[in-house]
Coordinates of C-alpha atoms in Angstrom, one line a residue:
X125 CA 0.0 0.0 0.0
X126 CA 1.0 3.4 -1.0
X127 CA 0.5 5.5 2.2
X128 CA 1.7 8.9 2.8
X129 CA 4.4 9.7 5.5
X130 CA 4.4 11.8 9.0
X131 CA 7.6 12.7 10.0
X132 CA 8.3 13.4 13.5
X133 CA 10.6 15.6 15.7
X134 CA 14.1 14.6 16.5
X135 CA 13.8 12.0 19.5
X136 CA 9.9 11.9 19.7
X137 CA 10.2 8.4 18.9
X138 CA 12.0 7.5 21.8
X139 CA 8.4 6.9 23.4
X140 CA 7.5 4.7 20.5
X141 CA 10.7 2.4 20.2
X142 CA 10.0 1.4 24.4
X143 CA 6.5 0.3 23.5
X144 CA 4.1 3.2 23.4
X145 CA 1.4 3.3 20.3
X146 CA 0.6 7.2 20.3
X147 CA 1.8 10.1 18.5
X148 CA 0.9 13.4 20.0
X149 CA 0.3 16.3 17.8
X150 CA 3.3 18.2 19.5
X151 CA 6.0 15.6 18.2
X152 CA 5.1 15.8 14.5
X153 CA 7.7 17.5 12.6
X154 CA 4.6 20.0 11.1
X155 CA 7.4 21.2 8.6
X156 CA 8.5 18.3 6.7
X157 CA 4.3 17.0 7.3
X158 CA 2.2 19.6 8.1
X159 CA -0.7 18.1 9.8
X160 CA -3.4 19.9 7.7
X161 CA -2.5 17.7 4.8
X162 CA -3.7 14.8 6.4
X163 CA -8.1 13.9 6.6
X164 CA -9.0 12.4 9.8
X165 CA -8.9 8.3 9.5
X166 CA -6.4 7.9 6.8
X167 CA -3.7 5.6 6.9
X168 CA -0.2 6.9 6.9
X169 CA 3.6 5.5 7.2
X170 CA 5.3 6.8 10.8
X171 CA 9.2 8.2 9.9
X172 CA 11.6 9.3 12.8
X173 CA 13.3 12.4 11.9
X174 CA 16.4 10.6 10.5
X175 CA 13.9 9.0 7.7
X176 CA 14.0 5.5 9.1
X177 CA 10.3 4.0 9.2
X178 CA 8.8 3.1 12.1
X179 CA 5.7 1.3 10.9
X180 CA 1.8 2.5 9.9
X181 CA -0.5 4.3 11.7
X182 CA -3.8 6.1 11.6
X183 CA -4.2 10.0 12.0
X184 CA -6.2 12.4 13.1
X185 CA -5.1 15.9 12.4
X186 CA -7.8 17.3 15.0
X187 CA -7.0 15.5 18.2
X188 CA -3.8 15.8 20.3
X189 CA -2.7 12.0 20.0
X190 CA -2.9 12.8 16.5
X191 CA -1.2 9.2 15.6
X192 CA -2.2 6.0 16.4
X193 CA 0.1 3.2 15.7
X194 CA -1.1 0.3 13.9
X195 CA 1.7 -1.8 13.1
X196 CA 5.6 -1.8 13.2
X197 CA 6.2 -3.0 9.4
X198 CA 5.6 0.5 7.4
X199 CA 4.0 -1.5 4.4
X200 CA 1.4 -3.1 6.5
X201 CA -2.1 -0.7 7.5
X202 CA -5.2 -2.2 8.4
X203 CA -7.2 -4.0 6.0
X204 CA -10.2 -5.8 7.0
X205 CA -8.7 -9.0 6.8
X206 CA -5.9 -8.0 9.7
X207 CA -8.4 -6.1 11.8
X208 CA -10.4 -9.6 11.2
X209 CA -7.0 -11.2 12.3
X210 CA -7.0 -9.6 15.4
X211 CA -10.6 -9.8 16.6
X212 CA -10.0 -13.2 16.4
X213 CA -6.4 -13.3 18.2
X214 CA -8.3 -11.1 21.1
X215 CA -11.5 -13.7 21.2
X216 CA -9.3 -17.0 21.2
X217 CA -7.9 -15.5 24.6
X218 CA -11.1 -14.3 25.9
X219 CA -12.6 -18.1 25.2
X220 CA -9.8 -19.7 27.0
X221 CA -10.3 -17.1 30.2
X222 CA -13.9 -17.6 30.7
X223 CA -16.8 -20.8 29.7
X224 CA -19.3 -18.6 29.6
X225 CA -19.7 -15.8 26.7
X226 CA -19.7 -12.3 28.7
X227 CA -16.8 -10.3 28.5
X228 CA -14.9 -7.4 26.6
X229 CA -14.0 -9.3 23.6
X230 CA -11.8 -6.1 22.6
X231 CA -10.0 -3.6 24.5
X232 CA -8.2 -1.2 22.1
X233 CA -4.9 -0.8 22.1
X234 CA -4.2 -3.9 24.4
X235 CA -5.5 -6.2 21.4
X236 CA -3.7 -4.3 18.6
X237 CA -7.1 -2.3 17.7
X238 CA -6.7 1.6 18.6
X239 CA -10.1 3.2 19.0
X240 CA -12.0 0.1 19.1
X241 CA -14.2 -1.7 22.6
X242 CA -16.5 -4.7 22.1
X243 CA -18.5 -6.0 25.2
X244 CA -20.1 -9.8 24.4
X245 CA -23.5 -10.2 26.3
X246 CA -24.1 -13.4 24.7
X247 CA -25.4 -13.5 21.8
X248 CA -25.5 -9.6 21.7
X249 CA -22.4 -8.0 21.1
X250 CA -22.1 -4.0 21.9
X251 CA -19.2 -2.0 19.8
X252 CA -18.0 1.5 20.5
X253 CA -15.7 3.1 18.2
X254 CA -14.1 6.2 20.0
X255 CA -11.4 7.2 16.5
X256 CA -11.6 8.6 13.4
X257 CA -9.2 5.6 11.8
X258 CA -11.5 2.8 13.4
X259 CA -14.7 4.8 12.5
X260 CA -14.0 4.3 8.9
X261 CA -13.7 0.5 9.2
X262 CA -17.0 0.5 11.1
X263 CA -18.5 -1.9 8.4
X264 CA -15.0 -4.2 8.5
X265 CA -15.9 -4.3 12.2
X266 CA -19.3 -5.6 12.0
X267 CA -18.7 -8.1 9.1
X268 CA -15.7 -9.6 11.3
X269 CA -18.1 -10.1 14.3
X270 CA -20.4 -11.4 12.1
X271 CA -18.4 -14.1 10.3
X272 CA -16.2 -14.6 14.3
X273 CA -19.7 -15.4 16.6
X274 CA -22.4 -15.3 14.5
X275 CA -24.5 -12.9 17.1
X276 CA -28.0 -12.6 17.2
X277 CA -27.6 -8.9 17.6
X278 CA -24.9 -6.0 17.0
X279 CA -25.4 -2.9 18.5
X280 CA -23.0 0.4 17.9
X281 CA -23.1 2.5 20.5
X282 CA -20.8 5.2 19.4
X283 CA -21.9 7.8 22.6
X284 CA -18.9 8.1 24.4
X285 CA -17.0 11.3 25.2
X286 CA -13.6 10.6 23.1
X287 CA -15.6 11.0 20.0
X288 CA -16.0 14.5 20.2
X289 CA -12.4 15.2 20.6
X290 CA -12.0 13.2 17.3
X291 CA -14.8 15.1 15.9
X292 CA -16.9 12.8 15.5
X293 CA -20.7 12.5 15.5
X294 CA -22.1 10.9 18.4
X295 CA -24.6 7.9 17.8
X296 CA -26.7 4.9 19.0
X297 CA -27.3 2.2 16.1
X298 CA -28.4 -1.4 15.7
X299 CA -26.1 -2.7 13.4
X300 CA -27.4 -6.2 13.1
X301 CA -30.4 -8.0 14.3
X302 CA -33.5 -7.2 16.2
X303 CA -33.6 -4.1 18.5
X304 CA -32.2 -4.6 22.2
X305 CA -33.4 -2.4 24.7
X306 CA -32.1 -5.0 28.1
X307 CA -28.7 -6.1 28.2
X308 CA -28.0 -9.7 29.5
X309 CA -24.9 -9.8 31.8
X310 CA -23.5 -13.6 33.7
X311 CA -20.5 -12.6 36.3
X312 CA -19.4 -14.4 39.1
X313 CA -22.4 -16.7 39.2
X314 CA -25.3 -14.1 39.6
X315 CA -27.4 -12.2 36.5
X316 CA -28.1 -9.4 35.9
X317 CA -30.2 -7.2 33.0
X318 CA -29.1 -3.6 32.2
X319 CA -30.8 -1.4 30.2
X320 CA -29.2 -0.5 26.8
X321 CA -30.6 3.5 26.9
X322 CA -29.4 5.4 29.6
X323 CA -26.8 2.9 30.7
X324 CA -23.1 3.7 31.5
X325 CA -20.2 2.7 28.9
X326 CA -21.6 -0.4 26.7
X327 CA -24.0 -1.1 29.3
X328 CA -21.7 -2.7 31.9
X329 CA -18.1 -3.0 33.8
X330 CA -16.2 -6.3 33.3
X331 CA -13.2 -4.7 34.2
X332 CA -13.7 -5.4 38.3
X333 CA -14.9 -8.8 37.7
X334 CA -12.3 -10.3 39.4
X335 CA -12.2 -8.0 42.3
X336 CA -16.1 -8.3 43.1
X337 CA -15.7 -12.4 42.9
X338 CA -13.3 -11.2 45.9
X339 CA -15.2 -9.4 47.6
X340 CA -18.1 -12.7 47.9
X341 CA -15.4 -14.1 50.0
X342 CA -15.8 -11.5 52.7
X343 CA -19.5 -10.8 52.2
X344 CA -21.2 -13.9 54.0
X345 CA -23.0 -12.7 57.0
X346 CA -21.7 -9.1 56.6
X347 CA -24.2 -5.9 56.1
X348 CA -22.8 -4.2 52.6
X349 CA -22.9 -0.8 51.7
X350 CA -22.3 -0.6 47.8
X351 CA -21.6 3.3 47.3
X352 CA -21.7 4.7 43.5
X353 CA -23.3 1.6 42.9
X354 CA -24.8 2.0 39.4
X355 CA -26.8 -1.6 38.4
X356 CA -26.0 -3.3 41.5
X357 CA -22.8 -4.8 40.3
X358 CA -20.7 -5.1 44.0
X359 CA -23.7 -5.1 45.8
X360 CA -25.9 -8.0 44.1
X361 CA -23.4 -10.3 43.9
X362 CA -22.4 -9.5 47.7
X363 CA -26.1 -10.5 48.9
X364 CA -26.1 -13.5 46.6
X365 CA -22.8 -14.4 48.1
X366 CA -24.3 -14.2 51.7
X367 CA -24.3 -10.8 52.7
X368 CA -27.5 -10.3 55.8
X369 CA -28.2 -6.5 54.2
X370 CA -27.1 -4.8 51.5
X371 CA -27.3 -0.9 50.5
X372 CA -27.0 0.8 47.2
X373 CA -26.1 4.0 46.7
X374 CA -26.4 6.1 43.3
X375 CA -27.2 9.5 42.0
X376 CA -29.1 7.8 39.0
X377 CA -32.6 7.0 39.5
X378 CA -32.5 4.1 36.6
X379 CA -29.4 3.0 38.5
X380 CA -31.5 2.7 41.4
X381 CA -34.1 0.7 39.3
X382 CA -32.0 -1.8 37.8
X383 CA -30.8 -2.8 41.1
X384 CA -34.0 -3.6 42.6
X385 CA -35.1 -5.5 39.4
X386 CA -31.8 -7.4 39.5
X387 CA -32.1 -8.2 43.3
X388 CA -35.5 -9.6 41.9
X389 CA -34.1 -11.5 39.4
X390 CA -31.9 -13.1 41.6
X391 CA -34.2 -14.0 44.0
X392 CA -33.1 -12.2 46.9
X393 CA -35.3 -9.6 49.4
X394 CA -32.6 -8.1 51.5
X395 CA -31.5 -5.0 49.1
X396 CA -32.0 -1.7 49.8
X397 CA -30.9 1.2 48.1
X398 CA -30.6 5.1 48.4
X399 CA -31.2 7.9 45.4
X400 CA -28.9 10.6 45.8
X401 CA -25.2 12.3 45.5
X402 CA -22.9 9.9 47.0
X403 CA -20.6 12.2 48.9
X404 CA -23.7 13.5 51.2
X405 CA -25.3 10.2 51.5
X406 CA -22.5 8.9 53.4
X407 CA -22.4 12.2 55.5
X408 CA -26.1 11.5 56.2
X409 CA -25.3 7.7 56.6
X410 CA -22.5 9.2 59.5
X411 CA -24.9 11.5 61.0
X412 CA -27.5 9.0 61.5
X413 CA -24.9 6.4 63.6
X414 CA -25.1 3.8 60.7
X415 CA -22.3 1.5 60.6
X416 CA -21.6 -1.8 58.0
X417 CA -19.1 -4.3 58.1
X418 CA -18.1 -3.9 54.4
X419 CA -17.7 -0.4 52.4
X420 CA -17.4 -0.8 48.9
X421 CA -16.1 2.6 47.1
X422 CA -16.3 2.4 43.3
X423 CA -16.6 5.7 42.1
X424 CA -16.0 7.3 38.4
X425 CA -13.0 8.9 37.3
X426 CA -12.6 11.6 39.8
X427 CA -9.1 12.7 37.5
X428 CA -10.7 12.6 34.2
X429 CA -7.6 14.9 33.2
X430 CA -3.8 15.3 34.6
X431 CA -5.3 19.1 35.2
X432 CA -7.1 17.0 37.8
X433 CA -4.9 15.9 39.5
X434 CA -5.0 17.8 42.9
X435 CA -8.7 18.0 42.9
X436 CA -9.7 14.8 42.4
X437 CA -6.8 12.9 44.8
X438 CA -8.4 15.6 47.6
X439 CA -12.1 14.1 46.4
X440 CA -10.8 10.1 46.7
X441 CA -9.7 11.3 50.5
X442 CA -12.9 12.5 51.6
X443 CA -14.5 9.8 49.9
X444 CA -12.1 7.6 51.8
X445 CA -12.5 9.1 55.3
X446 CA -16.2 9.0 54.9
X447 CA -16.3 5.2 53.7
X448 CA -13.7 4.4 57.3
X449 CA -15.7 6.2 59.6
X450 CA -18.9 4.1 58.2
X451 CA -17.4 0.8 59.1
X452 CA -17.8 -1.0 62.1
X453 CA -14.9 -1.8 64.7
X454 CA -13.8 -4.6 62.5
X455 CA -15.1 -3.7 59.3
X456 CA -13.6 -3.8 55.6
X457 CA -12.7 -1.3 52.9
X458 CA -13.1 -2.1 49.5
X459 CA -11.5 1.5 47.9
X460 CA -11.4 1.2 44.1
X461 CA -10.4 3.4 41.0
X462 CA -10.9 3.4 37.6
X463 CA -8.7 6.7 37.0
X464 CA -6.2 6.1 34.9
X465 CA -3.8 9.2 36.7
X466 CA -4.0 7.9 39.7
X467 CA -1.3 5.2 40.5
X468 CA -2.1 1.6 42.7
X469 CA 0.6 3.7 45.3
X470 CA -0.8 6.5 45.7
X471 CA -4.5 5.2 46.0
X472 CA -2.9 3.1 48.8
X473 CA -1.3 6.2 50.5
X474 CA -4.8 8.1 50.4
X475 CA -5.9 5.2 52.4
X476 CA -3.3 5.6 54.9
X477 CA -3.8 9.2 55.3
X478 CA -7.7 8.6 55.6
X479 CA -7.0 6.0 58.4
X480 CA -4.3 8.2 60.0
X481 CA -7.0 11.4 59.7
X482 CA -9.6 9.7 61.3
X483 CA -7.4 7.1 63.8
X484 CA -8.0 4.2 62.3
X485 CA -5.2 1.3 61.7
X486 CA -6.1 -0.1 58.5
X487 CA -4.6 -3.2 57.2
X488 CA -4.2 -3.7 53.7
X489 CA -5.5 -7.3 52.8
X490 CA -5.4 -7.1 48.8
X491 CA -5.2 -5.1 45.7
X492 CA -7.0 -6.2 42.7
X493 CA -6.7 -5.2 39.6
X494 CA -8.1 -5.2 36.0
X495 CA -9.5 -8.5 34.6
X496 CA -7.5 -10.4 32.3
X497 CA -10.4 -9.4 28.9
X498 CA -8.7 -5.6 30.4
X499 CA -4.9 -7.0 28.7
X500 CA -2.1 -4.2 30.0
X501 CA 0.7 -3.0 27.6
X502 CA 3.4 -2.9 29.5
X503 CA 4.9 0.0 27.2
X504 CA 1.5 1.9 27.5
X505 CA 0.8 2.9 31.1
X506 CA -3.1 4.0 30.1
X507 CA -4.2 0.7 29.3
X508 CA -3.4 0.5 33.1
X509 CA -6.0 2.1 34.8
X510 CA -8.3 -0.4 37.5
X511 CA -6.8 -0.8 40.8
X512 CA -9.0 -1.8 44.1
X513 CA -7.7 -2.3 47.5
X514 CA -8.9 -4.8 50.6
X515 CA -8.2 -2.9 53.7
X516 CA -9.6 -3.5 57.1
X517 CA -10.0 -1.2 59.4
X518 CA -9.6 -1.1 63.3
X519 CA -10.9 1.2 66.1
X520 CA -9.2 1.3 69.3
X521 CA -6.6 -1.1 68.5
X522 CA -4.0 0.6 68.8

């Protein structure tokens, strides 16, 4: 293929040679490839400054990662028979991790596929494109899940929030097959149904699967508070795990909907849950004497942006005193993050400042991480971004 070049600064692909995938806008030598010659999605060869190639990648002349690497050989781009290629690559390892068909099949850059998720609820698979390159393969994409699981249904909902910074129209589509309005989600042993409109993301998390199959270790006989709770994910699968009580909490009043149909749907009658911003729930939950034996802090980004950064590590420590001072004498923590800028370390020193704040000595049991459908490139810390830790926290111990 013919494709035309970028050049880039002298030593901006230092990042790129140690395993990274993006170009930003600021290392493209604009004289030798000005960036306005380029349409958003095109294919084009990657040179360092020195002219040596450094592979193919798609570009976006809008967007600050204006490049996104899509392979190393500089006369290979993405055809739909290599984005075919490594669907399949991604689903062989998601079929050896788990028997049952509910997971992210695809998770962007990890599986080679820049710009491109795919959740599997069974027979109903849920794409969301979030680049300009991928955008343009959109019917590639559906013809490969097509022919690779032969779904009853193919939704693309192309909503999220990294679309317009590729300038990109935002949209909700049925791709293939009959209309889905109610997601059907298996994890850990207990269902769940989430509704397609309205709903966070694709519809659902698997990212913490792993750590809320830990948390039904500690849950038996325990009274569960499940804060920023969203469908009931932590919380349901606490009760069905034993938990005596459990307690949603969730600004979202479909949130708080879903999570009594799926206590329903599971059978159980000891779920409660509470409609409103989760910071002055638990300050009403204090002021009323209410204590649990498990916390469970899941909250969104709260450092969307490195700009952030101060704001929202001040915003997980409140969030962190408030969840300790909840707990009983004995109780446990579960404090996780989904924000990619803040590190496992220093989510683990928030705790220790909450417990110090608030005299608590807090143990750290566990940190969880991602789930393996969630694959980390090691040479691209942003595909690193779940973290959860197991404290327990004691009062008057010492």
């Amino acid at each position: 293929m013919n494709f035309p070049i970028l050049y880039l600064r002298k030593g901006a692909e230092r990042r790129l040679r140690a395993g990274h995938l993006w170009v930003y806008s600021n290392e493209v030598d604009t004289r030798r490839s000005p960036l306005t010659d380029f349409e958003a999605g095109v294919q084009a060869e990657l040179r360092a400054a020195n002219d040596k190639p450094l592979g193919t990648l798609f570009v976006n002349p809008h967007a600050l990662i204006c490049g996104r690497l899509i392979s190393r050989d500089p006369g290979h781009g993405m055809t739909p028979q290599r984005l075919t290629q490594r669907m399949e690559v991604a689903l062989e390892l998601r079929n050896r991790l788990f028997d049952r068909p509910f997971y992210r099949w695809v998770f962007g850059d990890s599986d080679g596929l820049s710009g491109l998720v795919i959740d599997r609820f069974d027979s109903t698979v849920v794409v969301q494109i979030s680049t300009a390159g991928m955008e343009l393969m959109k019917e590639a994409v559906v013809r490969a899940i097509q022919r690779l699981v032969h779904p009853e249904a193919i939704i693309l909902k192309n909503d999220g929030k990294m679309r317009k910074v590729e300038g990109l129209d935002t949209y909700v589509a049925q791709a293939h097959g009959p209309e889905v309005s109610l997601l059907k989600v298996e994890e850990n042993g207990v269902r769940f149904e989430v509704p397609l409109e309205g709903g966070q993301k694709t519809g659902w998390f698997y990212d913490h699967r792993m750590n809320r199959q830990r948390l039904q270790a500690y849950a038996p006989g325990k009274r569960v508070l499940d804060v920023f709770s969203y469908v009931g994910g932590w919380g349901i699968q606490a009760a069905c795990a034993g938990a005596t009580q459990v307690t949603c909490v969730d600004s979202s009043a479909g949130a708080i909907d879903s999570v009594h149909h799926n206590a329903r749907l599971n059978g159980l009658d000891n779920v409660e849950t509470i409609e409103g911003d989760a910071f002055e729930a638990l300050k009403a939950l204090a002021d009323e004497k209410e204590k649990f034996d498990i916390v469970v802090l899941d909250p969104p980004a709260l450092i969307p942006r490195r700009r952030d950064q101060k704001a929202g590590e001040e915003a997980y420590a409140r969030l962190n005193q408030l969840g300790l001072r909840l707990l009983e004498r004995d109780g446990i923590l579960v404090s996780a993050s989904c924000s990619m800028h803040l590190s496992q370390e220093k989510l683990v020193d928030i705790i220790r400042g909450s417990g110090r704040k608030i005299d608590r000595f807090v143990q750290l049991l566990e940190q969880g991480h991602q789930a393996p459908d969630h694959p980390v490139i090691p040479g691209i810390p942003e595909t690193d971004y779940i973290k959860s830790c197991f404290v327990r926290s004691l009062t008057g111990f010492f």
